[in-house]
Amino acid sequence: MRVKVEQLIEGCILTKDVSSVSSKPLFPTKTVITIQVIEVLHAFLIQDVEVDSNLINGLPFTPSEVIDNNTAATSVENSSFYDLYMSTVKEYKKLFANWQAGMSVDMSKVRSLIVPLVDKSFEEPNQIMQLHRWSTRSDYFYHHSVSVSLIAALLGKKLQYEQGDYNQLAIAGFLSDCGMAKIDPKIAFKTGPLTSAEYKEIKNHPLLSYKMLEKLPLLKDSVKLAVFQHHERIDGTGYILGVSGDKLHPFGKIVAISDVYHAMCCDKDYRVKKPPFIVLEEIAQDSFGKFDVQLVKLLIQEAAKISIGTEVKLSNGQVAKVIFIDDKYPTRPMVDINGSFLQLTNRKDLYIESILL
């Protein structure tokens, strides 16, 4: 059976080689899982593995969740975009360790990672708004920066930005949290609730990020400003400066909404993920105060990319087919469930859990 690495316990037995970037397996079949093996799997950003249904001591292994090998989410892992994405996450993790050690941001390295990934992501645009599926609690932070960069680039492209500009947006998203490297890891990666003093320190990361980028001559001011402003809000309720309205750079607005969407869709140590369609509805409710209305509409258009005939999974587990979409309520279409029509706008207790790609 296939399980997430987070489900593993000591004594599990691998039934399939775990591959890394080299031709030699990271761990071969029949490897017995130990704490050290789990740490290495996390270090290499391995998402899931195949294990025996019994432990080495003969007792049954009963994880709380088993991955269905027939799901679309699993099959997409064989795509070249998935491979390049996961490789970029690994590289980001290395870069972040370098920044923690005091090294400066290497812009040539950043560009060499991000630009090819953006190009590849546009070959499979439907995956961009589903990147949260590949994130794990243990490595959420590293996935987040890469995912925000791709979401921001997609929004920029849909806004008819030139290639150079949407690549700059991707770089801004990629570097938006680099300043977290300057915060005590015990605070930056704390798994429990933050104290008010710790939260205040975390909220300083946009400024720390900006300072790391401020004197880089090869980085445009629009990127630096987007990094600095990605937690600001149109109504002035954001941080660090609490600026509002036209004082926010368009790049900052785009990175901000990309950041919020991905964060809310992901499992984190301090917050359980929400289904994308619920996230979109919550963002839409805040759109007249916190986010640019045009960007909210564009985000919903791209993330809730359903059409007549699309099959979806509902929150009650039922599979339904979309038969009508009201432009005013794109996240709550009319669906057909085994011949029975249901208008989701009339059923607030139900929502679309996922799109069956």
Short mmCIF file of C-alpha atoms in Angstrom, two decimals:
data_model
loop_
_atom_site.label_atom_id
_atom_site.label_comp_id
_atom_site.label_asym_id
_atom_site.label_seq_id
_atom_site.Cartn_x
_atom_site.Cartn_y
_atom_site.Cartn_z
CA MET A 1 0.00 0.00 0.00
CA ARG A 2 1.07 3.57 -0.62
CA VAL A 3 1.17 5.96 2.34
CA LYS A 4 2.44 9.45 3.03
CA VAL A 5 5.82 9.64 4.74
CA GLU A 6 4.13 11.36 7.68
CA GLN A 7 2.14 8.14 8.29
CA LEU A 8 5.24 5.94 8.61
CA ILE A 9 6.30 4.38 11.89
CA GLU A 10 9.38 2.41 12.86
CA GLY A 11 9.15 -1.16 11.62
CA CYS A 12 7.39 -0.45 8.31
CA ILE A 13 8.89 -2.32 5.35
CA LEU A 14 9.38 -0.78 1.90
CA THR A 15 7.91 -2.84 -0.95
CA LYS A 16 9.26 -0.60 -3.70
CA ASP A 17 12.53 1.27 -4.23
CA VAL A 18 12.50 4.93 -3.21
CA SER A 19 14.24 6.91 -5.94
CA SER A 20 16.15 10.17 -5.66
CA VAL A 21 17.74 12.40 -8.28
CA SER A 22 20.44 9.79 -8.98
CA SER A 23 20.04 6.43 -10.71
CA LYS A 24 20.74 4.56 -7.47
CA PRO A 25 17.73 4.12 -5.16
CA LEU A 26 17.68 6.26 -2.05
CA PHE A 27 16.32 3.24 -0.18
CA PRO A 28 15.84 -0.19 -1.79
CA THR A 29 12.92 -2.57 -1.45
CA LYS A 30 12.73 -4.35 1.94
CA THR A 31 14.34 -1.45 3.80
CA VAL A 32 12.99 -1.38 7.37
CA ILE A 33 11.83 2.08 8.35
CA THR A 34 13.60 3.78 11.26
CA ILE A 35 13.48 7.33 12.61
CA GLN A 36 16.67 8.05 10.65
CA VAL A 37 15.13 6.77 7.41
CA ILE A 38 12.07 8.98 7.94
CA GLU A 39 14.34 12.01 8.48
CA VAL A 40 16.17 11.30 5.22
CA LEU A 41 12.87 10.91 3.34
CA HIS A 42 11.78 14.31 4.65
CA ALA A 43 15.15 15.83 3.73
CA PHE A 44 14.73 14.63 0.14
CA LEU A 45 11.11 15.85 0.06
CA ILE A 46 9.79 12.36 -0.65
CA GLN A 47 6.00 12.59 -0.47
CA ASP A 48 4.89 8.96 -0.17
CA VAL A 49 6.20 5.40 -0.33
CA GLU A 50 4.99 1.82 -0.89
CA VAL A 51 5.07 -0.34 2.25
CA ASP A 52 3.96 -3.77 3.38
CA SER A 53 0.68 -4.18 5.22
CA ASN A 54 2.60 -5.78 8.09
CA LEU A 55 5.42 -4.42 10.25
CA ILE A 56 8.75 -6.19 10.68
CA ASN A 57 7.46 -7.70 13.94
CA GLY A 58 4.52 -9.28 12.13
CA LEU A 59 1.88 -6.95 13.50
CA PRO A 60 -0.44 -5.23 10.98
CA PHE A 61 0.37 -1.68 9.91
CA THR A 62 -2.81 0.41 10.07
CA PRO A 63 -2.18 3.99 8.89
CA SER A 64 -5.00 6.50 9.22
CA GLU A 65 -4.82 7.23 5.48
CA VAL A 66 -3.87 5.12 2.45
CA ILE A 67 -3.28 6.72 -0.95
CA ASP A 68 -5.35 5.39 -3.83
CA ASN A 69 -2.92 4.63 -6.65
CA ASN A 70 -5.70 5.12 -9.20
CA THR A 71 -6.45 8.74 -8.34
CA ALA A 72 -5.58 11.52 -10.76
CA ALA A 73 -3.59 13.28 -8.05
CA THR A 74 -1.18 10.32 -7.93
CA SER A 75 -0.94 9.73 -11.68
CA VAL A 76 0.09 13.32 -12.31
CA GLU A 77 3.27 12.69 -10.32
CA ASN A 78 4.69 11.03 -13.42
CA SER A 79 4.54 14.28 -15.37
CA SER A 80 7.64 16.26 -16.20
CA PHE A 81 6.13 19.33 -14.55
CA TYR A 82 5.78 17.44 -11.28
CA ASP A 83 9.40 16.34 -11.44
CA LEU A 84 10.66 19.84 -12.15
CA TYR A 85 8.42 21.31 -9.44
CA MET A 86 9.67 18.87 -6.80
CA SER A 87 13.27 19.46 -7.88
CA THR A 88 12.74 23.22 -7.47
CA VAL A 89 11.31 22.73 -3.98
CA LYS A 90 14.43 20.76 -3.05
CA GLU A 91 16.65 23.52 -4.43
CA TYR A 92 14.67 26.18 -2.55
CA LYS A 93 15.25 24.25 0.65
CA LYS A 94 19.02 24.33 -0.03
CA LEU A 95 18.93 28.05 -0.82
CA PHE A 96 17.04 28.76 2.39
CA ALA A 97 19.68 26.88 4.39
CA ASN A 98 22.32 29.04 2.71
CA TRP A 99 20.43 32.21 3.65
CA GLN A 100 20.20 31.00 7.24
CA ALA A 101 23.97 30.58 7.16
CA GLY A 102 24.37 34.21 6.10
CA MET A 103 24.87 33.82 2.36
CA SER A 104 23.38 36.45 0.04
CA VAL A 105 20.64 35.79 -2.51
CA ASP A 106 22.12 34.42 -5.74
CA MET A 107 19.84 35.92 -8.41
CA SER A 108 21.34 33.93 -11.27
CA LYS A 109 20.54 30.73 -9.37
CA VAL A 110 17.03 31.94 -8.56
CA ARG A 111 16.31 32.79 -12.19
CA SER A 112 17.72 29.46 -13.41
CA LEU A 113 15.24 27.69 -11.12
CA ILE A 114 12.13 29.80 -11.60
CA VAL A 115 12.03 30.73 -15.29
CA PRO A 116 12.11 27.14 -16.64
CA LEU A 117 9.55 26.08 -14.02
CA VAL A 118 7.17 28.88 -15.02
CA ASP A 119 7.47 27.88 -18.67
CA LYS A 120 6.83 24.23 -17.84
CA SER A 121 3.88 25.08 -15.58
CA PHE A 122 2.09 26.83 -18.45
CA GLU A 123 2.08 23.51 -20.31
CA GLU A 124 -0.12 22.11 -17.51
CA PRO A 125 -1.96 25.22 -16.23
CA ASN A 126 -4.69 23.18 -14.53
CA GLN A 127 -2.10 21.89 -12.08
CA ILE A 128 -1.02 25.34 -10.88
CA MET A 129 -4.09 25.97 -8.75
CA GLN A 130 -3.85 22.41 -7.40
CA LEU A 131 -0.26 22.63 -6.15
CA HIS A 132 -1.45 22.40 -2.55
CA ARG A 133 -2.00 18.67 -3.15
CA TRP A 134 1.76 18.15 -3.25
CA SER A 135 2.52 20.07 -0.07
CA THR A 136 3.12 18.32 3.26
CA ARG A 137 2.99 19.68 6.78
CA SER A 138 6.68 19.06 7.35
CA ASP A 139 7.80 20.85 4.17
CA TYR A 140 4.91 23.26 3.70
CA PHE A 141 7.16 26.33 3.96
CA TYR A 142 9.35 25.30 1.01
CA HIS A 143 6.42 24.27 -1.15
CA HIS A 144 4.67 27.52 -0.35
CA SER A 145 7.29 29.83 -1.82
CA VAL A 146 7.55 27.83 -5.04
CA SER A 147 3.76 27.53 -5.39
CA VAL A 148 3.14 31.22 -4.73
CA SER A 149 5.63 32.06 -7.49
CA LEU A 150 3.75 29.93 -10.02
CA ILE A 151 0.29 31.17 -9.03
CA ALA A 152 1.47 34.78 -9.24
CA ALA A 153 3.03 34.17 -12.67
CA LEU A 154 -0.20 32.60 -13.96
CA LEU A 155 -2.29 35.53 -12.75
CA GLY A 156 0.18 37.91 -14.38
CA LYS A 157 -0.04 36.08 -17.68
CA LYS A 158 -3.85 36.12 -17.56
CA LEU A 159 -3.64 39.88 -17.00
CA GLN A 160 -1.75 40.08 -20.31
CA TYR A 161 1.59 40.89 -18.68
CA GLU A 162 4.64 40.48 -20.90
CA GLN A 163 6.79 37.41 -20.29
CA GLY A 164 9.47 39.46 -18.56
CA ASP A 165 6.91 40.88 -16.13
CA TYR A 166 5.23 37.62 -15.17
CA ASN A 167 8.66 36.07 -14.65
CA GLN A 168 9.45 38.98 -12.32
CA LEU A 169 6.20 38.21 -10.47
CA ALA A 170 7.33 34.60 -10.09
CA ILE A 171 10.65 35.75 -8.66
CA ALA A 172 8.82 38.00 -6.20
CA GLY A 173 6.69 35.10 -5.01
CA PHE A 174 9.72 32.82 -4.76
CA LEU A 175 11.63 35.33 -2.60
CA SER A 176 8.71 36.74 -0.61
CA ASP A 177 9.56 34.74 2.52
CA CYS A 178 13.35 34.66 2.23
CA GLY A 179 13.55 36.93 5.29
CA MET A 180 12.25 34.06 7.43
CA ALA A 181 15.84 32.81 7.24
CA LYS A 182 16.82 35.69 9.56
CA ILE A 183 14.32 34.69 12.25
CA ASP A 184 15.16 32.21 14.99
CA PRO A 185 14.15 28.78 13.58
CA LYS A 186 12.54 27.91 16.91
CA ILE A 187 10.07 30.71 16.18
CA ALA A 188 9.93 30.57 12.38
CA PHE A 189 9.14 26.85 12.38
CA LYS A 190 7.37 26.51 15.70
CA THR A 191 4.68 23.83 15.53
CA GLY A 192 2.60 25.16 18.41
CA PRO A 193 0.78 28.48 18.91
CA LEU A 194 2.94 31.61 18.76
CA THR A 195 3.11 34.06 21.63
CA SER A 196 2.28 37.69 20.84
CA ALA A 197 5.99 38.52 20.92
CA GLU A 198 6.82 35.64 18.55
CA TYR A 199 4.02 36.62 16.16
CA LYS A 200 5.32 40.18 16.14
CA GLU A 201 8.71 38.84 15.10
CA ILE A 202 7.19 36.70 12.34
CA LYS A 203 5.33 39.73 11.00
CA ASN A 204 8.69 41.41 10.50
CA HIS A 205 9.72 38.94 7.79
CA PRO A 206 8.64 41.10 4.79
CA LEU A 207 11.04 43.80 5.97
CA LEU A 208 13.80 41.25 6.52
CA SER A 209 13.15 39.87 3.05
CA TYR A 210 13.29 43.35 1.57
CA LYS A 211 16.61 44.06 3.29
CA MET A 212 18.09 40.90 1.80
CA LEU A 213 17.11 42.08 -1.68
CA GLU A 214 17.41 45.85 -1.33
CA LYS A 215 20.93 46.22 -2.71
CA LEU A 216 20.78 43.59 -5.44
CA PRO A 217 21.35 45.58 -8.67
CA LEU A 218 19.93 42.86 -10.94
CA LEU A 219 16.56 42.83 -9.19
CA LYS A 220 13.85 45.28 -10.25
CA ASP A 221 12.32 47.64 -7.70
CA SER A 222 8.86 46.25 -8.53
CA VAL A 223 9.98 42.84 -7.26
CA LYS A 224 11.48 44.29 -4.09
CA LEU A 225 8.30 46.26 -3.44
CA ALA A 226 6.10 43.20 -4.03
CA VAL A 227 8.15 41.25 -1.49
CA PHE A 228 7.83 44.07 1.03
CA GLN A 229 4.09 44.51 0.49
CA HIS A 230 2.84 40.94 0.13
CA HIS A 231 1.12 41.03 3.54
CA GLU A 232 -0.45 44.45 3.04
CA ARG A 233 -4.17 44.74 2.28
CA ILE A 234 -6.17 47.27 0.27
CA ASP A 235 -8.13 48.40 3.35
CA GLY A 236 -4.92 49.07 5.30
CA THR A 237 -5.33 46.15 7.72
CA GLY A 238 -2.17 44.38 6.60
CA TYR A 239 1.44 44.73 7.68
CA ILE A 240 4.20 46.01 7.88
CA LEU A 241 3.22 49.63 7.20
CA GLY A 242 -0.55 49.24 6.92
CA VAL A 243 -0.58 51.05 3.59
CA SER A 244 -3.74 50.90 1.50
CA GLY A 245 -5.35 51.47 -1.89
CA ASP A 246 -3.20 52.93 -4.64
CA LYS A 247 -0.12 52.86 -2.43
CA LEU A 248 0.05 49.12 -3.05
CA HIS A 249 2.05 48.06 -6.10
CA PRO A 250 0.16 45.78 -8.56
CA PHE A 251 2.84 43.11 -8.07
CA GLY A 252 2.30 43.27 -4.31
CA LYS A 253 -1.44 42.74 -4.74
CA ILE A 254 -0.88 39.72 -6.98
CA VAL A 255 1.66 38.05 -4.68
CA ALA A 256 -0.61 38.77 -1.69
CA ILE A 257 -3.64 36.96 -3.06
CA SER A 258 -1.48 34.10 -4.38
CA ASP A 259 0.07 33.75 -0.92
CA VAL A 260 -3.30 33.63 0.87
CA TYR A 261 -4.91 31.17 -1.56
CA HIS A 262 -2.12 28.61 -1.34
CA ALA A 263 -1.68 28.99 2.43
CA MET A 264 -5.36 28.41 3.15
CA CYS A 265 -5.47 25.31 0.93
CA CYS A 266 -2.54 23.63 2.70
CA ASP A 267 -2.21 21.61 5.88
CA LYS A 268 0.04 23.33 8.40
CA ASP A 269 1.04 22.50 11.95
CA TYR A 270 -1.12 25.28 13.29
CA ARG A 271 -4.06 25.16 10.88
CA VAL A 272 -6.00 22.48 9.00
CA LYS A 273 -6.35 22.98 5.25
CA LYS A 274 -9.61 24.05 3.67
CA PRO A 275 -11.04 22.84 0.33
CA PRO A 276 -10.11 25.22 -2.52
CA PHE A 277 -13.72 26.13 -3.32
CA ILE A 278 -14.33 27.13 0.31
CA VAL A 279 -11.10 29.16 0.27
CA LEU A 280 -12.25 30.97 -2.88
CA GLU A 281 -15.60 31.81 -1.30
CA GLU A 282 -13.89 33.19 1.82
CA ILE A 283 -11.47 35.26 -0.27
CA ALA A 284 -14.41 36.58 -2.31
CA GLN A 285 -16.18 37.67 0.87
CA ASP A 286 -13.08 39.69 1.77
CA SER A 287 -12.56 41.03 -1.74
CA PHE A 288 -14.22 44.41 -1.20
CA GLY A 289 -11.96 45.16 1.71
CA LYS A 290 -8.69 43.31 1.52
CA PHE A 291 -8.02 42.19 -2.05
CA ASP A 292 -8.25 43.67 -5.52
CA VAL A 293 -11.69 42.73 -6.92
CA GLN A 294 -10.34 42.07 -10.41
CA LEU A 295 -7.72 39.70 -8.98
CA VAL A 296 -10.33 37.87 -6.92
CA LYS A 297 -12.46 37.29 -10.01
CA LEU A 298 -9.41 36.11 -11.95
CA LEU A 299 -8.33 33.79 -9.14
CA ILE A 300 -11.79 32.21 -8.98
CA GLN A 301 -11.87 31.92 -12.77
CA GLU A 302 -8.59 30.00 -12.77
CA ALA A 303 -8.91 27.98 -9.55
CA ALA A 304 -12.57 27.05 -10.04
CA LYS A 305 -11.95 26.12 -13.65
CA ILE A 306 -14.99 24.00 -14.28
CA SER A 307 -17.19 23.76 -17.34
CA ILE A 308 -20.41 22.04 -18.34
CA GLY A 309 -19.80 18.31 -18.07
CA THR A 310 -16.96 18.54 -15.54
CA GLU A 311 -17.11 15.82 -12.90
CA VAL A 312 -16.58 16.95 -9.31
CA LYS A 313 -16.46 15.33 -5.90
CA LEU A 314 -18.78 16.89 -3.32
CA SER A 315 -18.07 17.30 0.38
CA ASN A 316 -20.41 14.40 1.20
CA GLY A 317 -18.34 12.07 -0.99
CA GLN A 318 -20.77 11.94 -3.92
CA VAL A 319 -19.56 12.36 -7.50
CA ALA A 320 -21.57 14.85 -9.56
CA LYS A 321 -21.51 16.34 -13.05
CA VAL A 322 -21.72 20.11 -13.61
CA ILE A 323 -24.73 21.02 -15.79
CA PHE A 324 -25.07 24.79 -15.29
CA ILE A 325 -22.77 27.57 -14.03
CA ASP A 326 -24.09 30.91 -12.80
CA ASP A 327 -21.44 33.58 -13.44
CA LYS A 328 -22.41 35.23 -10.14
CA TYR A 329 -21.70 32.04 -8.19
CA PRO A 330 -19.02 30.12 -10.14
CA THR A 331 -18.03 28.02 -7.12
CA ARG A 332 -21.61 26.77 -6.66
CA PRO A 333 -22.91 25.41 -9.96
CA MET A 334 -25.94 23.21 -10.58
CA VAL A 335 -24.92 19.57 -10.63
CA ASP A 336 -26.40 16.24 -11.67
CA ILE A 337 -26.13 13.44 -9.09
CA ASN A 338 -27.28 10.18 -10.68
CA GLY A 339 -30.10 11.94 -12.52
CA SER A 340 -31.10 14.27 -9.68
CA PHE A 341 -30.38 17.98 -10.17
CA LEU A 342 -28.97 19.98 -7.27
CA GLN A 343 -28.32 23.74 -7.15
CA LEU A 344 -25.40 24.21 -4.75
CA THR A 345 -26.37 27.82 -4.04
CA ASN A 346 -29.32 26.34 -2.15
CA ARG A 347 -27.20 23.92 -0.15
CA LYS A 348 -24.67 25.82 1.96
CA ASP A 349 -23.89 22.58 3.82
CA LEU A 350 -22.48 21.11 0.59
CA TYR A 351 -19.55 22.27 -1.50
CA ILE A 352 -17.20 21.01 -4.19
CA GLU A 353 -14.38 19.10 -2.51
CA SER A 354 -12.33 18.66 -5.67
CA ILE A 355 -12.39 18.58 -9.45
CA LEU A 356 -11.98 15.10 -10.92
CA LEU A 357 -9.36 15.75 -13.58
#
